[in-house]
Coordinates of C-alpha atoms in Angstrom, one line a residue:
M1 CA 78.2 85.5 69.9
A2 CA 75.6 83.5 71.4
I3 CA 72.8 82.2 69.5
G4 CA 70.4 84.6 70.9
E5 CA 72.2 87.6 69.8
R6 CA 72.2 86.2 66.3
I7 CA 68.5 85.4 66.0
R8 CA 68.0 89.3 67.2
F9 CA 70.5 90.2 64.2
F10 CA 68.9 88.1 61.8
R11 CA 65.2 89.2 63.0
N12 CA 66.2 93.0 62.8
K13 CA 67.5 92.4 59.2
K14 CA 64.3 90.7 58.4
G15 CA 62.7 93.4 59.7
V16 CA 60.2 91.4 62.0
T17 CA 58.9 91.6 65.5
Q18 CA 59.5 89.1 68.2
K19 CA 55.8 88.1 68.2
Y20 CA 55.8 87.7 64.3
L21 CA 58.9 85.7 64.5
G22 CA 57.5 83.6 67.5
Q23 CA 54.1 82.9 65.6
V24 CA 55.9 81.9 62.5
V25 CA 58.1 79.5 64.2
G26 CA 55.0 77.8 65.7
F27 CA 54.2 79.7 69.3
P28 CA 50.9 80.8 70.4
E29 CA 49.9 84.3 69.4
R30 CA 49.8 85.2 73.3
S31 CA 53.2 83.7 74.2
A32 CA 54.9 84.2 70.8
D33 CA 57.0 87.7 71.8
V34 CA 57.6 86.7 75.3
R35 CA 59.2 83.3 74.0
M36 CA 61.5 84.7 71.4
A37 CA 62.4 87.5 73.9
Q38 CA 63.5 84.6 76.0
Y39 CA 65.8 83.1 73.4
E40 CA 67.1 86.6 72.3
T41 CA 68.2 87.3 75.9
G42 CA 69.5 84.0 76.3
S43 CA 67.4 83.2 79.4
R44 CA 66.3 80.2 77.2
T45 CA 68.6 78.3 74.3
P46 CA 66.4 76.7 71.4
K47 CA 66.2 73.1 70.9
A48 CA 67.9 71.7 67.4
D49 CA 64.8 71.6 65.7
L50 CA 63.8 75.3 66.8
T51 CA 67.2 76.4 65.4
R52 CA 66.8 74.8 62.1
T53 CA 63.2 76.2 62.0
L54 CA 64.6 79.8 62.6
A55 CA 67.4 79.5 60.1
G56 CA 64.9 78.1 57.5
F57 CA 62.8 81.4 57.9
F58 CA 65.9 83.8 58.1
E59 CA 67.0 81.6 54.9
V60 CA 70.6 80.9 56.5
S61 CA 72.8 78.1 57.7
T62 CA 72.0 76.9 61.0
D63 CA 75.7 77.2 61.8
A64 CA 75.3 80.9 61.0
L65 CA 72.7 81.2 64.1
T66 CA 74.9 79.0 66.6
V67 CA 78.3 80.5 66.3
P68 CA 80.7 80.4 69.4
D69 CA 80.3 82.8 72.0
I70 CA 81.8 86.1 71.1
D71 CA 79.8 88.7 73.0
S72 CA 82.5 89.4 75.3
D73 CA 86.2 90.4 74.7
I74 CA 87.2 87.2 76.6
G75 CA 85.0 84.9 74.8
L76 CA 86.3 86.2 71.6
M77 CA 90.1 85.8 72.7
H78 CA 88.8 82.1 74.1
T79 CA 87.5 81.4 70.4
L80 CA 90.8 82.6 68.7
F81 CA 92.7 80.1 71.1
A82 CA 90.6 77.5 70.5
L83 CA 91.4 78.3 66.6
E84 CA 94.8 78.4 67.1
D85 CA 94.5 74.7 69.1
I86 CA 92.4 73.2 66.5
R87 CA 93.1 75.2 63.0
G88 CA 96.6 76.3 63.5
L89 CA 95.6 80.0 63.6
T90 CA 98.1 82.2 64.6
I91 CA 98.7 86.0 65.4
G92 CA 101.8 87.6 64.2
E93 CA 102.7 90.9 62.7
I94 CA 103.4 92.2 59.3
D95 CA 104.7 95.7 58.3
G96 CA 103.7 96.7 62.2
E97 CA 100.2 95.3 61.7
I98 CA 98.9 92.6 63.9
C99 CA 97.5 89.9 61.6
L100 CA 96.2 86.2 61.7
K101 CA 98.1 83.7 60.1
L102 CA 97.8 80.0 59.2
D103 CA 100.2 77.6 60.2
K104 CA 101.8 75.8 57.1
S105 CA 103.0 72.9 59.2
K106 CA 99.5 71.8 59.8
G107 CA 99.2 70.2 56.6
K108 CA 95.6 69.6 55.4
T109 CA 94.2 71.5 57.9
Y110 CA 96.4 74.6 56.7
V111 CA 95.0 73.8 53.0
D112 CA 91.7 73.6 53.9
M113 CA 91.6 76.7 56.1
L114 CA 93.8 78.5 53.0
E115 CA 90.7 77.3 50.7
M116 CA 88.1 78.5 52.9
L117 CA 89.8 82.0 53.7
S118 CA 90.6 82.3 50.1
A119 CA 87.0 81.8 49.1
W120 CA 86.0 84.3 51.8
A121 CA 88.6 87.0 50.1
E122 CA 87.6 86.3 47.0
Q123 CA 83.7 87.2 47.7
A124 CA 85.0 90.0 49.7
K125 CA 86.9 91.3 46.6
K126 CA 84.0 91.0 44.4
L127 CA 81.8 93.3 47.1
E128 CA 84.4 95.8 47.3
A129 CA 84.7 95.9 43.1
G130 CA 81.3 96.3 42.6
E131 CA 80.6 92.7 41.1
I132 CA 78.1 91.7 43.7
T133 CA 75.8 93.5 46.0
R134 CA 76.1 93.6 49.7
E135 CA 73.0 91.1 49.7
D136 CA 74.6 88.7 47.7
Y137 CA 77.8 89.0 49.8
D138 CA 75.2 88.5 52.9
R139 CA 73.7 85.3 51.5
W140 CA 77.0 83.7 50.3
R141 CA 78.3 84.4 54.3
Y142 CA 75.3 83.4 56.2
N143 CA 74.6 80.3 53.8
Y144 CA 78.3 79.1 53.4
P145 CA 79.3 76.7 52.0
K146 CA 76.0 76.5 50.2
Y147 CA 76.7 79.4 47.6
D148 CA 80.7 78.7 47.4
T149 CA 81.7 78.7 44.0
T150 CA 85.1 77.4 44.3
L151 CA 83.8 73.8 44.6
R152 CA 85.6 73.0 47.7
W153 CA 82.9 71.1 49.4
A154 CA 81.7 69.0 46.2
K155 CA 80.5 65.7 47.4
V156 CA 83.1 62.8 46.9
P157 CA 82.9 59.0 47.1
S158 CA 83.4 57.5 50.7
Q159 CA 86.8 56.5 51.7
E160 CA 85.2 52.9 51.4
L161 CA 84.1 53.3 48.0
S162 CA 87.4 54.8 47.1
D163 CA 89.2 51.7 48.5
F164 CA 87.1 49.6 46.8
L165 CA 87.7 51.2 43.3
V166 CA 91.2 51.3 43.7
D167 CA 91.7 47.4 44.8
A168 CA 88.9 46.7 41.8
L169 CA 91.3 48.2 39.4
K170 CA 94.4 46.5 41.0
D171 CA 92.6 43.2 40.4
S172 CA 91.6 43.8 36.9
P173 CA 93.5 42.2 34.1
D174 CA 96.1 44.7 32.5
T175 CA 94.9 45.1 29.0
D176 CA 98.0 46.9 27.5
E177 CA 99.8 43.8 27.4

């Protein structure tokens, strides 16, 4: 889905007009609706700073606005093909149903994808069980990984710092002897 479609989706979800949104993000009143219409139709593409401003207004991640172009069936298929190439997502069949699968031979990529998809499945299950509201679910999705409770995206020391600490521990005298 192109960014214009996502802008329209989130604007409608927020219940605001193009004119109002345009004014909120800094366009003059006389041209605010025209500018937003240009972005929503795809005749203009917002620059990074405007994308950040829009995401802030919508209370979503910029990634929620800049998803790949899946407006058409062909665009969607090529996005899936790219996921196959980059992430090891494959198509298969289970009990006569078409399904997407992760390729275990992809090592860390497989583990990363499994963790992310498992986190998504956990939230979907909570929604289905009534443990969270649709609003909570959408907030989780549109701000991912901000509200991810799996702690998959916790900050870790840089590789340089980790290497330094390992080397420092190797050089320290053994206190057990």
